[in-house]
Short mmCIF file of C-alpha atoms in Angstrom, two decimals:
data_model
loop_
_atom_site.label_atom_id
_atom_site.label_comp_id
_atom_site.label_asym_id
_atom_site.label_seq_id
_atom_site.Cartn_x
_atom_site.Cartn_y
_atom_site.Cartn_z
CA MET A 1165 -7.53 19.91 -32.45
CA ALA A 1166 -10.86 20.61 -30.79
CA PRO A 1167 -13.55 22.23 -32.93
CA SER A 1168 -13.27 26.02 -32.94
CA ARG A 1169 -16.08 28.29 -31.86
CA ARG A 1170 -16.45 31.11 -34.36
CA LEU A 1171 -18.26 34.27 -33.32
CA SER A 1172 -22.01 33.87 -33.51
CA SER A 1173 -22.33 37.58 -34.22
CA VAL A 1174 -20.87 37.27 -37.72
CA ILE A 1175 -23.73 37.73 -40.18
CA GLY A 1176 -24.38 35.58 -43.22
CA VAL A 1177 -22.43 32.46 -44.10
CA SER A 1178 -21.50 33.65 -47.59
CA PHE A 1179 -20.54 37.09 -46.35
CA CYS A 1180 -18.46 35.54 -43.60
CA VAL A 1181 -16.46 33.60 -46.20
CA ILE A 1182 -15.66 36.82 -48.02
CA LEU A 1183 -14.51 38.43 -44.81
CA ILE A 1184 -12.24 35.55 -43.93
CA MET A 1185 -10.40 35.66 -47.24
CA CYS A 1186 -9.93 39.37 -47.83
CA PHE A 1187 -11.36 42.85 -47.34
CA ARG A 1188 -11.25 46.05 -49.37
CA SER A 1189 -10.06 49.10 -47.50
CA SER A 1190 -11.08 52.72 -48.05
CA SER A 1191 -7.93 53.27 -50.10
CA GLY A 1192 -9.07 50.62 -52.57
CA GLN A 1193 -6.55 48.02 -51.45
CA TYR A 1194 -7.62 44.42 -50.94
CA VAL A 1195 -6.40 43.39 -47.52
CA GLN A 1196 -6.07 39.66 -47.06
CA SER A 1197 -5.28 37.73 -43.92
CA PRO A 1198 -1.85 36.08 -44.26
CA CYS A 1199 -2.93 33.34 -41.84
CA PRO A 1200 -6.69 32.69 -41.94
CA ASP A 1201 -6.34 29.82 -39.47
CA VAL A 1202 -5.20 32.36 -36.86
CA PHE A 1203 -6.53 35.75 -37.95
CA THR A 1204 -9.60 36.80 -39.93
CA TYR A 1205 -11.39 40.07 -40.63
CA GLN A 1206 -14.91 40.14 -39.20
CA LEU A 1207 -17.85 42.52 -39.27
CA ASP A 1208 -19.57 43.66 -36.09
CA PRO A 1209 -23.28 43.69 -37.09
CA GLN A 1210 -24.13 46.29 -34.44
CA THR A 1211 -21.47 48.90 -35.14
CA ARG A 1212 -20.93 47.86 -38.78
CA GLN A 1213 -17.20 48.10 -38.12
CA ILE A 1214 -14.54 45.69 -39.30
CA PHE A 1215 -12.41 44.15 -36.54
CA GLY A 1216 -9.74 41.50 -36.31
CA TYR A 1217 -10.56 38.07 -34.90
CA ILE A 1218 -7.70 35.96 -33.51
CA GLU A 1219 -8.11 32.33 -32.59
CA ILE A 1220 -5.22 30.54 -30.83
CA PRO A 1221 -5.62 26.79 -30.27
CA ASP A 1222 -3.58 24.26 -28.26
CA LEU A 1223 -2.98 26.34 -25.15
CA ARG A 1224 -2.53 25.01 -21.60
CA VAL A 1225 -4.27 26.04 -18.43
CA GLY A 1226 -1.64 27.56 -16.18
CA GLN A 1227 0.43 28.78 -19.12
CA SER A 1228 1.20 32.47 -19.47
CA VAL A 1229 -0.11 33.47 -22.90
CA LYS A 1230 1.46 36.61 -24.33
CA VAL A 1231 0.08 37.70 -27.69
CA ILE A 1232 1.63 40.58 -29.66
CA VAL A 1233 -0.02 41.86 -32.82
CA GLU A 1234 1.74 44.21 -35.23
CA LEU A 1235 -0.56 46.02 -37.64
CA SER A 1236 0.64 47.87 -40.73
CA ILE A 1237 -1.62 50.83 -41.53
CA PRO A 1238 -1.48 52.68 -44.89
CA ALA A 1239 -1.95 56.06 -43.21
CA GLN A 1240 -0.52 58.36 -40.59
CA LEU A 1241 -2.11 58.31 -37.14
CA THR A 1242 -3.13 61.75 -35.97
CA THR A 1243 -4.77 60.61 -32.72
CA ASN A 1244 -3.66 58.75 -29.61
CA ASN A 1245 -6.02 55.89 -30.43
CA TYR A 1246 -3.78 52.93 -31.33
CA GLY A 1247 -6.52 50.36 -31.19
CA SER A 1248 -6.75 47.48 -28.73
CA ILE A 1249 -6.70 43.72 -28.29
CA ALA A 1250 -8.92 41.97 -25.74
CA LEU A 1251 -10.38 38.58 -24.98
CA ILE A 1252 -13.83 37.98 -26.44
CA ASN A 1253 -14.87 35.96 -23.40
CA SER A 1254 -13.98 36.58 -19.77
CA ARG A 1255 -10.66 35.31 -18.44
CA LYS A 1256 -12.48 32.68 -16.40
CA GLN A 1257 -14.45 31.43 -19.40
CA THR A 1258 -11.35 31.49 -21.59
CA GLY A 1259 -9.57 29.35 -19.01
CA LYS A 1260 -12.42 26.84 -19.11
CA ASP A 1261 -12.34 26.87 -22.92
CA ILE A 1262 -8.60 26.13 -22.93
CA LEU A 1263 -9.06 23.31 -20.43
CA ASN A 1264 -11.71 21.78 -22.70
CA GLY A 1265 -9.42 21.96 -25.74
CA LEU A 1266 -11.04 25.05 -27.28
CA PRO A 1267 -9.05 27.99 -28.62
CA ALA A 1268 -8.61 31.35 -26.92
CA GLN A 1269 -10.44 34.09 -28.85
CA TYR A 1270 -9.36 37.72 -29.18
CA LYS A 1271 -10.93 40.79 -30.71
CA VAL A 1272 -8.66 43.42 -32.27
CA ILE A 1273 -10.07 46.94 -32.61
CA PHE A 1274 -8.28 48.86 -35.35
CA PRO A 1275 -6.99 52.42 -34.75
CA LEU A 1276 -8.80 54.06 -37.67
CA ARG A 1277 -12.48 53.62 -38.38
CA ASN A 1278 -12.28 53.59 -42.16
CA THR A 1279 -8.80 52.16 -42.74
CA ILE A 1280 -8.23 48.41 -42.65
CA PRO A 1281 -4.68 47.55 -41.59
CA SER A 1282 -2.61 44.61 -42.77
CA VAL A 1283 -1.33 42.06 -40.28
CA LYS A 1284 2.44 42.34 -40.18
CA SER A 1285 2.93 39.68 -37.50
CA ILE A 1286 1.29 37.86 -34.62
CA THR A 1287 3.62 36.53 -31.93
CA LEU A 1288 2.73 33.96 -29.24
CA ASN A 1289 5.13 33.84 -26.29
CA GLY A 1290 7.97 35.11 -28.44
CA LYS A 1291 7.26 32.79 -31.38
CA ILE A 1292 5.87 34.18 -34.62
CA ILE A 1293 2.70 32.29 -35.55
CA CYS A 1294 1.61 34.60 -38.36
CA SER A 1295 3.51 36.97 -40.62
CA GLY A 1296 2.38 39.13 -43.50
CA PRO A 1297 3.56 41.92 -45.81
CA ARG A 1298 3.78 45.59 -44.96
CA ALA A 1299 0.88 47.73 -46.15
CA ASN A 1300 1.30 49.61 -49.44
CA GLY A 1301 1.52 53.38 -49.45
CA GLN A 1302 3.86 56.34 -49.13
CA ILE A 1303 3.03 56.74 -45.46
CA VAL A 1304 2.72 53.56 -43.41
CA THR A 1305 2.32 53.32 -39.65
CA THR A 1306 3.08 50.22 -37.60
CA VAL A 1307 1.06 49.68 -34.44
CA ARG A 1308 1.99 47.11 -31.80
CA LEU A 1309 -0.74 45.72 -29.55
CA GLN A 1310 -0.12 43.32 -26.67
CA HIS A 1311 -2.22 41.09 -24.40
CA THR A 1312 -1.13 38.74 -21.61
CA LEU A 1313 -3.38 36.02 -20.24
CA GLU A 1314 -2.71 34.09 -17.02
CA THR A 1315 -4.82 31.03 -16.22
CA GLN A 1316 -4.58 28.75 -13.19
CA PHE A 1317 -5.82 25.42 -11.93
CA LYS A 1318 -7.98 25.43 -8.86
CA SER A 1319 -5.64 24.80 -5.95
CA THR A 1320 -7.90 22.79 -3.66
CA SER A 1321 -10.79 20.38 -3.80
CA ILE A 1322 -12.79 18.20 -1.45
CA VAL A 1323 -11.35 15.08 -3.02
CA SER A 1324 -7.71 16.17 -3.02
CA GLN A 1325 -8.07 17.19 0.63
CA ARG A 1326 -9.52 13.75 1.38
CA VAL A 1327 -6.52 12.11 -0.29
CA MET A 1328 -4.15 14.26 1.79
CA ASN A 1329 -5.99 13.32 4.97
CA GLN A 1330 -5.76 9.64 4.10
CA GLN A 1331 -2.02 9.96 3.62
CA LYS A 1332 -1.60 11.63 7.00
CA GLN A 1333 -3.66 9.04 8.85
CA ALA A 1334 -2.52 5.75 7.31
CA PRO A 1335 0.15 5.86 4.61
CA GLN A 1336 -0.27 3.37 1.81
CA ILE A 1337 1.87 2.66 -1.19
CA ILE A 1338 -0.83 4.36 -3.27
CA ALA A 1339 -3.77 6.57 -2.43
CA LEU A 1340 -6.06 6.31 -5.44
CA PRO A 1341 -8.10 9.47 -6.09
CA LYS A 1342 -11.85 9.57 -6.68
CA LEU A 1343 -14.03 11.45 -9.14
CA PHE A 1344 -11.68 13.58 -11.19
CA ASP A 1345 -11.39 14.69 -14.80
CA VAL A 1346 -9.15 16.96 -16.86
CA ALA A 1347 -8.86 17.79 -20.52
CA LEU A 1348 -6.50 15.41 -22.29
CA LYS A 1349 -5.42 17.73 -25.04
CA ILE A 1350 -2.24 19.31 -23.70
CA PRO A 1351 0.05 20.70 -26.42
CA GLN A 1352 3.77 20.15 -26.44
CA LEU A 1353 6.73 22.43 -26.92
CA PRO A 1354 9.48 21.35 -29.35
CA GLN A 1355 12.13 19.09 -27.84
CA PRO A 1356 15.74 18.58 -28.94
CA VAL A 1357 16.12 15.35 -30.90
CA ILE A 1358 18.63 12.61 -30.18
CA SER A 1359 19.80 11.11 -33.47
CA ASN A 1360 20.98 7.72 -32.18
CA LYS A 1361 17.88 5.65 -31.44
CA ASN A 1362 19.80 2.70 -29.99
CA VAL A 1363 20.07 4.43 -26.64
CA CYS A 1364 17.82 2.48 -24.25
CA GLY A 1365 18.96 2.79 -20.67
CA LYS A 1366 21.58 5.44 -21.47
CA PRO A 1367 20.78 8.74 -19.76
CA VAL A 1368 22.22 11.86 -21.36
CA VAL A 1369 22.52 13.51 -17.92
CA GLY A 1370 25.28 11.84 -15.91
CA LEU A 1371 24.68 10.07 -12.59
CA THR A 1372 25.78 12.72 -10.13
CA ARG A 1373 23.80 12.37 -6.82
CA PHE A 1374 21.26 9.63 -4.47
CA ALA A 1375 12.25 8.26 -1.12
CA ILE A 1376 13.04 7.77 2.53
CA ASN A 1377 16.70 8.70 2.99
CA GLY A 1378 17.10 8.86 -0.77
CA LYS A 1379 18.80 11.62 -2.71
CA ARG A 1380 17.50 14.22 -5.11
CA THR A 1381 17.31 13.18 -8.75
CA GLU A 1382 18.62 15.52 -11.40
CA LYS A 1383 16.34 16.33 -14.31
CA GLY A 1384 17.04 13.80 -17.05
CA GLN A 1385 19.13 11.58 -14.79
CA PHE A 1386 16.69 8.70 -15.28
CA PRO A 1387 14.84 9.74 -18.46
CA TRP A 1388 12.57 6.65 -18.51
CA ILE A 1389 10.70 7.44 -15.30
CA ALA A 1390 7.20 8.81 -15.93
CA PRO A 1391 4.45 9.85 -13.51
CA ILE A 1392 0.89 8.61 -14.04
CA PHE A 1393 -2.06 10.82 -13.11
CA TYR A 1394 -5.74 10.21 -12.49
CA LYS A 1395 -7.88 12.76 -14.32
CA PRO A 1396 -10.53 14.63 -12.34
CA ASN A 1397 -14.20 14.73 -13.28
CA LEU A 1398 -14.54 18.33 -12.17
CA THR A 1399 -13.51 20.87 -14.79
CA GLY A 1400 -10.53 22.90 -13.67
CA GLU A 1401 -9.29 20.41 -11.10
CA LYS A 1402 -5.65 19.49 -11.25
CA PRO A 1403 -4.80 15.87 -12.17
CA ILE A 1404 -3.82 13.73 -9.17
CA TYR A 1405 -0.53 11.86 -9.11
CA VAL A 1406 -1.09 8.12 -8.73
CA CYS A 1407 2.03 6.09 -9.47
CA GLY A 1408 5.38 5.99 -11.14
CA SER A 1409 6.18 4.00 -14.27
CA SER A 1410 9.01 3.21 -16.67
CA LEU A 1411 9.10 3.92 -20.40
CA VAL A 1412 10.10 0.66 -22.13
CA THR A 1413 9.24 1.64 -25.71
CA MET A 1414 8.27 5.01 -27.15
CA ARG A 1415 4.59 3.97 -26.76
CA HIS A 1416 4.57 1.73 -23.67
CA LEU A 1417 4.93 2.23 -19.94
CA VAL A 1418 5.35 -0.49 -17.33
CA THR A 1419 3.90 0.08 -13.86
CA ALA A 1420 2.50 -1.88 -10.93
CA GLY A 1421 -0.74 -3.79 -11.44
CA HIS A 1422 -2.40 -2.27 -8.39
CA CYS A 1423 -1.86 1.20 -9.86
CA VAL A 1424 -4.49 0.53 -12.53
CA PHE A 1425 -7.22 -0.79 -10.24
CA LEU A 1426 -9.67 1.23 -8.18
CA GLU A 1427 -11.76 -0.62 -5.59
CA PHE A 1428 -10.94 -3.91 -7.36
CA ASP A 1429 -12.12 -2.62 -10.74
CA LEU A 1430 -9.80 -1.88 -13.66
CA ILE A 1431 -9.59 1.88 -14.18
CA ARG A 1432 -10.92 3.08 -17.52
CA PRO A 1433 -8.00 4.05 -19.79
CA GLU A 1434 -9.46 7.51 -20.44
CA LYS A 1435 -9.16 8.32 -16.72
CA LEU A 1436 -5.36 8.10 -16.77
CA LEU A 1437 -2.82 10.59 -18.08
CA ALA A 1438 0.88 9.87 -18.63
CA ALA A 1439 3.49 12.63 -18.39
CA VAL A 1440 6.68 11.31 -19.94
CA GLY A 1441 9.70 13.54 -19.40
CA MET A 1442 8.06 15.37 -16.49
CA HIS A 1443 10.32 16.14 -13.53
CA ASN A 1444 8.17 18.31 -11.27
CA ILE A 1445 4.73 16.71 -10.88
CA ASP A 1446 3.31 20.03 -9.70
CA ASN A 1447 4.34 21.76 -12.92
CA PHE A 1448 2.22 20.68 -15.87
CA PHE A 1449 3.95 23.17 -18.14
CA GLU A 1450 7.52 21.92 -18.14
CA ASP A 1451 9.09 22.21 -21.56
CA SER A 1452 10.45 18.66 -21.24
CA ALA A 1453 7.07 17.03 -20.49
CA GLU A 1454 5.17 15.11 -23.17
CA PHE A 1455 1.59 14.18 -22.30
CA SER A 1456 -0.47 11.31 -23.63
CA GLY A 1457 -3.71 9.61 -22.86
CA ILE A 1458 -3.77 5.86 -22.34
CA GLN A 1459 -5.10 3.85 -25.26
CA LYS A 1460 -5.17 0.50 -23.50
CA ILE A 1461 -4.27 -1.04 -20.14
CA PHE A 1462 -2.77 -4.54 -19.94
CA PRO A 1463 -2.64 -5.89 -16.39
CA HIS A 1464 -1.03 -9.31 -16.17
CA PRO A 1465 -3.84 -11.82 -16.78
CA ASN A 1466 -3.03 -13.69 -13.55
CA TYR A 1467 -2.88 -10.61 -11.32
CA VAL A 1468 -5.59 -10.54 -8.63
CA ASP A 1469 -6.11 -7.13 -7.09
CA ASP A 1470 -7.45 -8.38 -3.75
CA ASP A 1471 -4.64 -10.92 -3.32
CA PRO A 1472 -2.57 -9.75 -0.31
CA THR A 1473 0.59 -11.28 -1.79
CA ASN A 1474 0.17 -9.18 -4.95
CA GLU A 1475 1.86 -11.76 -7.15
CA LEU A 1476 2.34 -10.60 -10.76
CA ASP A 1477 1.80 -6.98 -9.72
CA ILE A 1478 2.51 -5.56 -13.15
CA ALA A 1479 0.66 -3.72 -15.93
CA VAL A 1480 1.54 -2.23 -19.30
CA LEU A 1481 0.06 1.07 -20.47
CA GLN A 1482 -0.14 1.67 -24.21
CA LEU A 1483 0.01 5.38 -25.03
CA PHE A 1484 -2.13 7.09 -27.64
CA ARG A 1485 0.90 8.75 -29.16
CA THR A 1486 4.52 7.88 -29.78
CA MET A 1487 6.90 9.79 -27.54
CA PRO A 1488 9.73 11.81 -29.08
CA LEU A 1489 13.29 10.83 -28.22
CA THR A 1490 14.83 13.69 -26.22
CA PRO A 1491 17.45 14.09 -23.47
CA HIS A 1492 14.58 13.78 -20.98
CA ILE A 1493 12.72 10.92 -22.70
CA ILE A 1494 14.72 7.73 -23.25
CA PRO A 1495 13.32 4.22 -22.69
CA ILE A 1496 14.95 1.80 -20.28
CA CYS A 1497 16.17 -1.56 -21.59
CA LEU A 1498 14.13 -4.63 -20.71
CA TRP A 1499 15.95 -7.29 -18.75
CA LYS A 1500 18.09 -9.70 -20.75
CA GLY A 1501 20.01 -12.76 -19.72
CA ASP A 1502 19.46 -15.29 -16.95
CA ASP A 1503 16.06 -15.19 -15.23
CA ASN A 1504 17.40 -16.95 -12.12
CA LEU A 1505 17.09 -14.52 -9.20
CA ASP A 1506 19.95 -16.24 -7.37
CA LYS A 1507 22.30 -14.92 -10.05
CA VAL A 1508 21.59 -11.31 -9.03
CA VAL A 1509 21.38 -11.69 -5.24
CA ASP A 1510 23.67 -9.13 -3.56
CA MET A 1511 23.65 -7.00 -6.71
CA SER A 1512 22.23 -3.47 -6.53
CA GLY A 1513 19.72 -1.46 -8.45
CA VAL A 1514 18.44 2.11 -8.33
CA VAL A 1515 14.86 3.11 -7.59
CA ALA A 1516 13.69 6.60 -8.63
CA GLY A 1517 10.23 8.00 -8.01
CA TRP A 1518 7.99 10.63 -6.49
CA GLY A 1519 7.26 8.81 -3.24
CA VAL A 1520 7.02 10.41 0.20
CA THR A 1521 10.37 11.19 1.82
CA GLU A 1522 11.34 11.61 5.46
CA LEU A 1523 10.54 15.31 4.96
CA GLY A 1524 7.06 14.60 3.59
CA SER A 1525 5.61 14.64 0.09
CA THR A 1526 7.80 15.77 -2.79
CA SER A 1527 7.13 17.22 -6.23
CA THR A 1528 10.45 16.13 -7.74
CA PRO A 1529 11.82 12.58 -7.81
CA ASN A 1530 14.31 11.09 -5.40
CA HIS A 1531 16.29 7.91 -5.78
CA PHE A 1532 18.12 5.36 -3.68
CA VAL A 1533 20.23 2.28 -4.22
CA ALA A 1534 18.95 -1.07 -2.93
CA ARG A 1535 20.63 -4.48 -2.82
CA ILE A 1536 18.71 -7.61 -3.86
CA VAL A 1537 18.53 -10.17 -1.04
CA SER A 1538 17.74 -13.88 -1.08
CA LYS A 1539 14.21 -15.21 -0.62
CA ARG A 1540 15.31 -16.59 2.75
CA GLN A 1541 16.52 -13.18 3.94
CA CYS A 1542 13.33 -11.63 2.65
CA SER A 1543 11.15 -14.12 4.54
CA ALA A 1544 13.07 -13.50 7.78
CA ASN A 1545 12.94 -9.70 7.50
CA LEU A 1546 9.24 -9.50 6.65
CA ALA A 1547 8.08 -12.47 8.74
CA ARG A 1548 6.32 -14.14 5.82
CA VAL A 1549 7.26 -16.89 3.44
CA PHE A 1550 8.65 -16.03 0.01
CA SER A 1551 8.91 -19.30 -1.89
CA SER A 1552 11.43 -19.97 -4.61
CA ALA A 1553 8.55 -19.76 -7.10
CA SER A 1554 7.49 -16.29 -5.96
CA LYS A 1555 7.42 -13.64 -8.66
CA ASN A 1556 8.52 -11.06 -6.09
CA PHE A 1557 11.95 -10.22 -4.75
CA CYS A 1558 13.12 -8.05 -1.88
CA ALA A 1559 15.83 -5.42 -1.77
CA ASP A 1560 17.59 -3.81 1.16
CA GLY A 1561 17.84 -0.05 0.81
CA ASN A 1562 20.22 0.22 3.78
CA GLY A 1563 18.15 2.93 5.45
CA ALA A 1564 16.23 3.90 2.32
CA SER A 1565 12.85 2.50 1.37
CA PRO A 1566 10.05 2.90 -1.17
CA CYS A 1567 7.12 4.79 0.32
CA ASN A 1568 3.78 6.36 -0.62
CA GLY A 1569 3.81 7.24 -4.31
CA ASP A 1570 6.74 5.01 -5.28
CA SER A 1571 4.47 2.22 -6.51
CA GLY A 1572 5.10 1.32 -10.14
CA SER A 1573 8.58 2.85 -10.16
CA GLY A 1574 11.30 0.74 -11.70
CA PHE A 1575 14.18 -1.17 -10.10
CA ALA A 1576 16.94 -0.42 -12.63
CA MET A 1577 20.22 -2.33 -12.73
CA LEU A 1578 23.29 -0.94 -14.43
CA ARG A 1579 25.03 -3.41 -16.74
CA GLY A 1580 27.92 -1.92 -18.65
CA ASN A 1581 26.78 1.57 -19.66
CA GLN A 1582 23.05 0.78 -19.82
CA TYR A 1583 20.27 0.46 -17.28
CA PHE A 1584 17.97 -2.57 -17.46
CA LEU A 1585 14.55 -2.86 -15.83
CA ARG A 1586 14.61 -5.82 -13.44
CA GLY A 1587 11.78 -5.00 -11.04
CA ILE A 1588 8.81 -2.79 -10.20
CA VAL A 1589 8.02 -1.32 -6.80
CA SER A 1590 5.09 -3.32 -5.48
CA ARG A 1591 5.00 -2.43 -1.77
CA GLY A 1592 6.94 -0.77 0.96
CA GLN A 1593 6.30 -1.57 4.59
CA VAL A 1594 4.36 0.53 7.09
CA ASN A 1595 5.20 0.70 10.79
CA HIS A 1596 1.83 0.02 12.40
CA ILE A 1597 2.71 2.10 15.46
CA THR A 1598 4.00 5.26 13.77
CA LEU A 1599 1.96 4.74 10.57
CA LYS A 1600 5.05 5.78 8.65
CA CYS A 1601 7.04 3.86 6.05
CA ASP A 1602 9.33 1.40 7.83
CA ILE A 1603 12.90 1.86 6.60
CA SER A 1604 14.07 -1.16 8.60
CA LYS A 1605 12.05 -3.47 6.33
CA TYR A 1606 12.86 -4.54 2.81
CA GLY A 1607 10.93 -3.20 -0.14
CA ILE A 1608 9.02 -5.74 -2.24
CA TYR A 1609 9.44 -5.67 -6.01
CA MET A 1610 7.69 -7.51 -8.82
CA ASP A 1611 10.36 -9.42 -10.73
CA ILE A 1612 10.35 -8.55 -14.44
CA ALA A 1613 12.46 -11.49 -15.57
CA PRO A 1614 9.83 -14.28 -15.22
CA VAL A 1615 7.25 -12.29 -17.24
CA ARG A 1616 9.43 -10.71 -19.90
CA TYR A 1617 8.07 -13.01 -22.60
CA TRP A 1618 4.53 -11.89 -21.70
CA LEU A 1619 5.79 -8.32 -21.90
CA ARG A 1620 7.11 -8.94 -25.39
CA THR A 1621 3.69 -10.13 -26.55
CA ILE A 1622 2.26 -6.75 -25.46
CA ILE A 1623 4.94 -4.32 -26.61
CA GLY A 1624 6.18 -6.28 -29.64
#
């Protein structure tokens, strides 16, 4: 949790401690906060009036924040003044505070000048975060105060517009963003727990329907796919989607090597953000999404970013936190069995990601089925030599193809009732006349099988 910013107007450190713990009302009762981490009694040094101070941490920018405070007053109200609740800072400043991991701060003005109420409850978006006893007395009045806060990301930026222009002019597998930052601390909502942990590659949501000419993916259909974002440097700017990835353990993602390089330099881990369980990459407030910073990046030691063949185009991302196992977060199994590519030629796999479709960019994933072809077929289709020693393989999507934004997405093969990760999207092909993804050409995938022992040294 980020350090909280208590009100500078509170006078005297020792006096402040007394106020936080309890306060004596005019009736002689000692009124104590039932949840001092959330609510405290404070003294306004100018008016000499006691007010309530609420501090709510771990909020998200873009989240609707509805706070309801119920006060129990040992008296009968004879006026129409029921008190009030308001933000201490402006909405704009509060939004910036939330983005920087600071709590939202509220000031509660009590209805009666000389009567200190008890806090009966404080509710955040329908969930009780503080509850206390009813005030003592023959006549007790309950007052309900409510405040709703809406915060939003900035919708446009010079950099994001530049990325969009680049995509329109010359599509690439990835358009890496420049100069962004965003607060890493994004709290999570509770997720349902799956008790059986031996579930790799087994989606809870059934396979029901199929980037260019692909089909819409249901939420949870492939619960190992995870978008990776580049964090902006400018406060308030929305993170930029970079690549897809696959969850292979509850703390490791596998993606393409070129997804973690920017202008031939390895991206700093703190500039990347993983969103495991996210379905809509435009909605950072999905209940199913679990966010984590990247603790360490492991590109394959023999990957060369400026090599046009992109051999060994693979990287592992180690997350700062362990992901929970939920219906929307399940790792895919790593490939087992024979490494010989010839043994899987003519077999099919599914590719799911957030790449550009024939209708343009998409915020939700699509998927298509592709058939692995021989190295000879691959060489003929792409007019370049793929040797038997190549760590890449090609797959024919039969009118479907990986496109912009699909880089790093997994090539998953169904064996029995489990999916196994066999490849990673390395490159699609661009038609140099239309500057669009060429669906007549095979997609190129980094083969997992030859490097799975290296993978084991990273993920354990």
